[in-house]
Amino acid sequence: MIYLDHNASSPLRPGILDVVLSVMAQQVGNPASVHWAGRMARQYLDEARRHVAALLDLHESRIVFTSGGTEANNLALFGLAAAKGYQGELLTSQVEHPSILQACEVLAHQGMTVKYLRVDGAGRVDPGEVASALTRQTVLVSIMAANNETGVLQPIHDIGAICQAAGVPFLVDATQWVGKIPLHPDSVPADLVTLSAHKFGGPKGVGALIITPSLLLEPRMLGGGQERGRRAGTENLSGIAGFGAAAALIKTTLIHEQSSVTALRERLESQLLAAVPDAVLWGVQAERLPNTTAVGIPGLDGETLVMTLDLAGFAISSGSACSSGKTTPSHVLRAMGVDPALSQSAVRITLGWNSTSHDVDSFVNAFYRSVNRLRKGS
């Protein structure tokens, strides 16, 4: 069995499960308690926060732990909107993750104005369009760092500079970027950054919102003063400890992994095109994540190809894991101007920290056989 769906979730890295289980097994208390068991729990929490902060080269006070990237995105959007009295306008793009787009739909029903910026054929936002769209009523710009379906990187440094000059907060969904490419939020610049541990080999169910201390957000969860009053509820201590351990590990391996995974992706794509010459690769004209390949096969159905490869022992996807089961074409490819019939054939292959050249070669052979079998069957 070969797993090639790391953008959906990346398997736990070596040693992370040991950390999680160790914290769960120990007699530690609530991090908010002042007795010895609470102080022990607080030590684990503080250590994890330091590791995540070190990975991103920022002060640990900016980190708010959440249950994942989706909650972090919702906290950023709804928290800022509430602080603004649900007035003003939001700018985002047509290719954002559903946790951004669906939240924006709700905020639009609550009276806010939402503007959706177009993207080019590679799926990139034009920073000039961001500058042109800003008005005195703009209270937030939200642009993802890297697309989860195509891997295309957005010009977040240029967009961040435009927002900073205009005095408008900038939210960056970096869920797919962190752990694959170095990211330093202070250099973007960004006021809000979201990430999720399981996208780079940490536990599921834990993530973080990075926030500029001076930015006002109203909490979405009430009942306690945890996370500096921004996210109530006893912290998921074992998950956070695993998050911190994964961040510490990546800090030492990221540059090497970025290079090795890029080489594997290039090997994969060259072999795919040699095996299936009419295959269409999306985003290749832009900067991309080192691990992501989005490909379409004219005349085939992506879901059917995914299921065929699953039976052959390979795990890939037909797009965002958060949109699985939907039969409508990808909103990302639609925004890029891809023909709906071709976008229906889209599949996504995403490599990760444990991928090998043998995985790639085996997959391409299975891909070739599967495409030929499906074409003969049709």
XYZ file of C-alpha atoms in Angstrom:
378
model
C 0.000 0.000 0.000
C 1.446 3.352 -1.045
C 0.113 6.603 0.403
C 0.266 9.674 -1.864
C -2.330 11.991 -0.300
C -0.237 14.087 2.084
C -2.177 17.312 1.421
C -5.209 15.613 2.947
C -3.244 14.344 5.926
C 0.356 13.295 6.412
C 1.131 10.195 8.507
C 2.667 10.699 11.931
C 6.400 11.208 11.787
C 8.716 8.896 13.752
C 8.619 9.521 17.485
C 5.483 11.696 17.502
C 3.157 8.911 18.661
C 5.515 8.186 21.556
C 5.256 11.805 22.685
C 1.466 11.820 22.443
C 1.056 8.559 24.337
C 3.587 9.554 26.980
C 1.688 12.735 27.807
C -1.635 10.874 27.828
C -0.277 8.183 30.150
C 1.249 10.514 32.725
C -0.693 11.826 35.677
C -0.782 15.401 34.520
C -3.536 17.834 35.392
C -5.227 20.805 33.823
C -2.688 23.383 32.582
C -4.751 26.059 34.337
C -4.367 24.403 37.758
C -1.718 25.723 40.158
C -0.816 22.427 41.884
C 2.061 20.152 40.834
C -0.002 18.204 38.279
C -1.207 21.412 36.677
C 2.316 22.816 36.597
C 3.526 19.652 34.837
C 0.803 20.053 32.233
C 1.699 23.711 31.815
C 5.309 22.738 31.116
C 4.237 20.491 28.241
C 2.011 23.247 26.863
C 4.712 25.903 27.098
C 7.342 23.643 25.542
C 5.105 22.887 22.554
C 4.349 26.577 22.101
C 8.079 27.321 22.057
C 8.699 24.662 19.389
C 5.938 25.958 17.119
C 7.180 29.517 17.621
C 10.738 28.459 16.764
C 9.590 26.793 13.542
C 8.015 30.075 12.427
C 10.649 32.379 13.956
C 8.193 34.398 16.003
C 7.374 35.112 19.645
C 5.451 32.346 21.384
C 2.868 34.805 22.737
C 1.404 35.061 19.233
C 0.336 31.407 19.116
C -3.251 30.403 19.884
C -3.761 26.634 19.847
C -6.944 25.395 18.139
C -8.442 22.090 17.020
C -7.005 22.548 13.522
C -6.800 24.805 10.498
C -10.555 25.039 10.008
C -11.176 26.316 13.524
C -8.235 28.689 13.211
C -9.654 30.140 9.976
C -13.101 30.497 11.553
C -11.674 32.141 14.663
C -9.774 34.633 12.519
C -12.696 35.527 10.259
C -15.562 35.527 12.736
C -13.444 36.910 15.552
C -12.356 39.933 13.543
C -15.817 40.413 12.014
C -17.383 40.439 15.481
C -14.796 42.934 16.682
C -15.805 45.154 13.735
C -19.496 44.823 14.560
C -20.077 42.733 11.418
C -19.613 45.840 9.322
C -17.253 46.576 6.469
C -15.983 44.408 3.663
C -13.757 41.364 3.263
C -11.500 40.576 0.320
C -10.688 36.974 -0.498
C -10.038 34.885 -3.597
C -12.143 32.435 -5.584
C -9.756 29.544 -4.831
C -9.704 29.534 -1.028
C -10.298 26.519 1.198
C -13.970 25.802 2.049
C -13.365 26.861 5.667
C -12.730 30.377 4.343
C -15.322 30.479 1.564
C -18.186 29.081 3.643
C -17.379 31.414 6.535
C -17.450 34.347 4.113
C -20.874 33.239 2.861
C -22.204 33.333 6.425
C -20.675 36.747 7.070
C -22.250 38.051 3.868
C -25.653 36.943 5.190
C -24.858 38.807 8.412
C -24.465 42.066 6.512
C -20.796 42.227 5.566
C -19.664 42.793 1.996
C -17.456 40.067 0.521
C -15.427 40.641 -2.634
C -13.973 37.613 -4.428
C -10.784 38.323 -6.348
C -10.226 36.555 -9.654
C -7.191 34.388 -10.361
C -5.191 33.838 -13.541
C -4.891 30.589 -15.473
C -2.418 29.260 -12.923
C -4.679 30.114 -9.994
C -2.735 33.163 -8.758
C -4.141 36.380 -7.359
C -2.769 39.570 -8.908
C -1.447 41.833 -6.113
C -2.462 44.796 -8.263
C -6.087 43.667 -8.099
C -5.827 43.502 -4.324
C -4.584 47.089 -4.246
C -7.365 48.225 -6.586
C -10.064 46.445 -4.585
C -9.122 47.960 -1.215
C -11.463 50.669 0.077
C -11.955 52.547 3.327
C -14.504 49.887 4.282
C -12.089 46.954 3.900
C -11.514 45.329 7.291
C -9.666 42.163 6.220
C -7.899 40.548 3.256
C -7.754 36.735 3.331
C -5.527 34.928 0.809
C -4.172 31.398 1.210
C -0.436 30.834 1.001
C -0.601 27.659 -1.096
C -3.531 25.998 -2.785
C -4.486 22.599 -1.420
C -5.560 21.235 -4.813
C -2.884 22.535 -7.204
C -0.067 23.476 -4.822
C 0.232 26.906 -6.469
C 1.790 29.551 -4.221
C 0.190 32.952 -3.897
C 2.292 36.164 -3.854
C 1.619 36.628 -0.149
C 4.697 38.792 0.446
C 3.542 41.352 -2.133
C -0.079 41.196 -0.958
C 1.030 41.532 2.659
C 3.046 44.646 1.848
C 0.022 46.196 0.126
C -2.215 45.439 3.113
C 0.347 46.773 5.568
C 0.681 50.032 3.649
C -3.110 50.404 3.651
C -3.430 49.523 7.341
C -5.684 46.533 6.572
C -5.230 43.231 8.469
C -4.033 40.305 6.331
C -5.052 36.691 7.004
C -2.926 33.928 5.464
C -4.179 30.345 5.461
C -0.789 28.617 5.566
C -2.155 25.154 6.319
C -0.538 23.622 3.236
C 2.611 25.763 3.260
C 3.906 25.180 6.793
C 6.065 22.078 6.984
C 6.773 22.022 3.237
C 8.470 25.400 2.686
C 9.999 27.729 5.305
C 7.562 30.426 6.413
C 8.328 33.412 8.615
C 5.099 35.358 9.267
C 6.954 38.491 10.311
C 8.507 38.730 6.839
C 5.249 38.360 4.872
C 3.880 40.475 6.665
C 0.690 38.886 7.972
C -1.468 39.725 10.956
C -3.152 36.325 11.112
C -1.714 32.971 9.994
C -3.356 29.561 10.311
C -1.803 26.094 10.323
C -2.625 22.484 11.169
C -0.335 19.831 12.657
C -1.526 16.813 10.679
C -0.590 18.392 7.356
C 3.111 17.909 8.128
C 3.226 14.731 10.189
C 1.811 15.824 13.534
C -1.399 14.628 15.229
C -4.869 15.285 13.866
C -7.185 17.575 15.787
C -4.692 20.312 16.663
C -3.637 23.497 14.913
C -2.873 27.116 15.604
C -3.764 30.691 14.820
C -0.854 33.110 14.752
C -2.034 36.585 15.661
C -0.523 40.044 15.922
C -0.965 40.987 19.613
C -2.501 44.391 18.882
C -5.226 42.951 16.644
C -8.636 42.737 18.290
C -10.524 39.455 17.920
C -13.638 38.382 19.765
C -13.351 34.741 20.904
C -15.671 32.201 19.344
C -15.526 29.818 22.305
C -16.385 31.141 25.752
C -16.035 29.775 29.243
C -12.456 30.226 30.323
C -9.351 32.323 29.944
C -7.263 29.771 28.068
C -4.973 30.862 25.222
C -4.791 34.421 26.548
C -8.576 34.673 26.462
C -8.809 33.988 22.742
C -9.902 30.339 22.776
C -11.690 28.964 25.830
C -11.553 25.313 26.786
C -8.961 23.018 28.314
C -6.200 22.525 25.792
C -5.725 19.217 23.941
C -2.473 18.651 25.802
C -1.326 15.372 24.239
C -2.142 16.591 20.738
C -0.390 19.911 21.345
C 2.664 18.083 22.685
C 2.752 16.045 19.466
C 2.314 19.248 17.459
C 5.307 20.765 19.202
C 7.416 17.638 18.701
C 6.602 17.584 14.979
C 7.483 21.287 14.697
C 10.818 20.677 16.437
C 11.603 17.782 14.101
C 10.714 19.709 10.953
C 12.892 22.603 12.045
C 15.904 20.353 11.450
C 14.723 18.516 8.307
C 12.680 21.024 6.291
C 15.337 22.273 3.861
C 16.491 18.757 2.997
C 12.908 17.508 2.619
C 11.969 20.422 0.390
C 14.795 19.532 -1.986
C 14.244 15.779 -1.984
C 10.462 15.985 -2.385
C 10.822 18.481 -5.243
C 13.070 15.995 -7.047
C 10.491 13.249 -6.511
C 7.707 15.451 -7.882
C 9.747 16.227 -10.998
C 10.397 12.510 -11.460
C 6.692 11.793 -11.045
C 5.548 14.413 -13.533
C 8.082 13.564 -16.219
C 7.133 9.896 -16.014
C 3.400 10.673 -15.992
C 3.669 12.704 -19.181
C 5.792 10.008 -20.821
C 3.274 7.322 -19.872
C 0.130 9.345 -20.706
C 1.151 12.063 -23.213
C -2.249 13.790 -23.286
C -2.318 14.256 -19.508
C -2.744 17.880 -18.403
C -0.738 19.212 -15.456
C -2.116 22.292 -13.720
C -0.085 25.050 -12.086
C 3.241 24.079 -13.671
C 3.791 27.633 -14.942
C 3.730 28.975 -11.378
C 5.656 28.428 -8.187
C 4.192 25.422 -6.393
C 4.546 23.380 -3.263
C 7.334 20.852 -3.764
C 5.009 17.886 -3.223
C 1.853 18.597 -5.232
C 0.811 17.389 -8.689
C -2.659 18.126 -10.078
C -3.377 16.239 -13.286
C -6.335 15.684 -15.587
C -6.859 12.898 -18.125
C -9.175 13.901 -20.991
C -12.233 11.694 -21.201
C -11.896 10.060 -17.785
C -13.674 10.653 -14.484
C -11.355 11.594 -11.631
C -13.332 9.809 -8.929
C -13.347 6.601 -10.969
C -9.591 6.827 -11.475
C -9.087 7.388 -7.738
C -11.142 4.294 -6.910
C -9.313 2.210 -9.534
C -5.949 3.179 -8.092
C -7.247 2.540 -4.588
C -7.993 -1.057 -5.576
C -4.425 -1.247 -6.886
C -3.087 -0.132 -3.494
C -2.467 3.585 -4.057
C -4.058 6.435 -2.081
C -4.552 9.677 -4.007
C -7.502 12.079 -4.182
C -9.650 13.893 -6.702
C -9.233 17.239 -4.945
C -9.661 18.690 -1.480
C -10.380 16.100 1.210
C -12.857 18.606 2.666
C -14.851 18.391 -0.583
C -14.784 14.623 -1.069
C -18.017 13.066 -2.221
C -19.024 16.124 -4.242
C -19.734 15.545 -7.922
C -19.408 19.175 -9.004
C -16.137 20.251 -10.672
C -13.441 21.797 -8.502
C -14.114 25.442 -7.673
C -10.359 26.010 -7.943
C -10.107 24.705 -11.501
C -13.311 26.517 -12.439
C -11.807 29.801 -11.235
C -8.703 29.039 -13.314
C -10.865 28.760 -16.425
C -10.440 25.018 -16.901
C -13.061 23.345 -19.075
C -15.642 21.661 -16.782
C -15.355 18.319 -18.587
C -11.584 18.289 -18.145
C -11.766 19.438 -14.523
C -14.066 16.479 -13.830
C -11.069 14.258 -14.603
C -8.782 15.935 -12.056
C -6.790 13.916 -9.552
C -4.236 15.099 -7.008
C -1.042 13.264 -6.108
C 0.751 14.683 -3.064
C 4.084 13.375 -1.813
C 5.383 13.611 1.727
C 8.158 13.031 4.201
C 8.125 9.232 3.745
C 7.703 9.108 -0.052
C 10.375 7.311 -2.096
C 11.434 6.942 -5.722
C 10.065 3.383 -5.576
C 6.673 4.823 -4.588
C 6.760 7.164 -7.571
C 7.828 4.507 -10.086
C 5.260 2.013 -8.828
C 2.529 4.616 -8.927
C 3.258 5.686 -12.498
C 3.096 2.065 -13.657
C -0.253 1.601 -11.912
C -1.485 4.963 -13.228
C -0.639 3.976 -16.807
C -2.369 0.616 -16.494
C -5.433 2.170 -14.831
C -5.857 4.869 -17.464
C -5.555 2.350 -20.286
C -8.031 -0.020 -18.626
C -10.582 2.732 -18.078
C -10.215 4.046 -21.606
C -10.723 0.592 -23.082
C -13.733 0.104 -20.839
C -15.324 3.344 -21.993
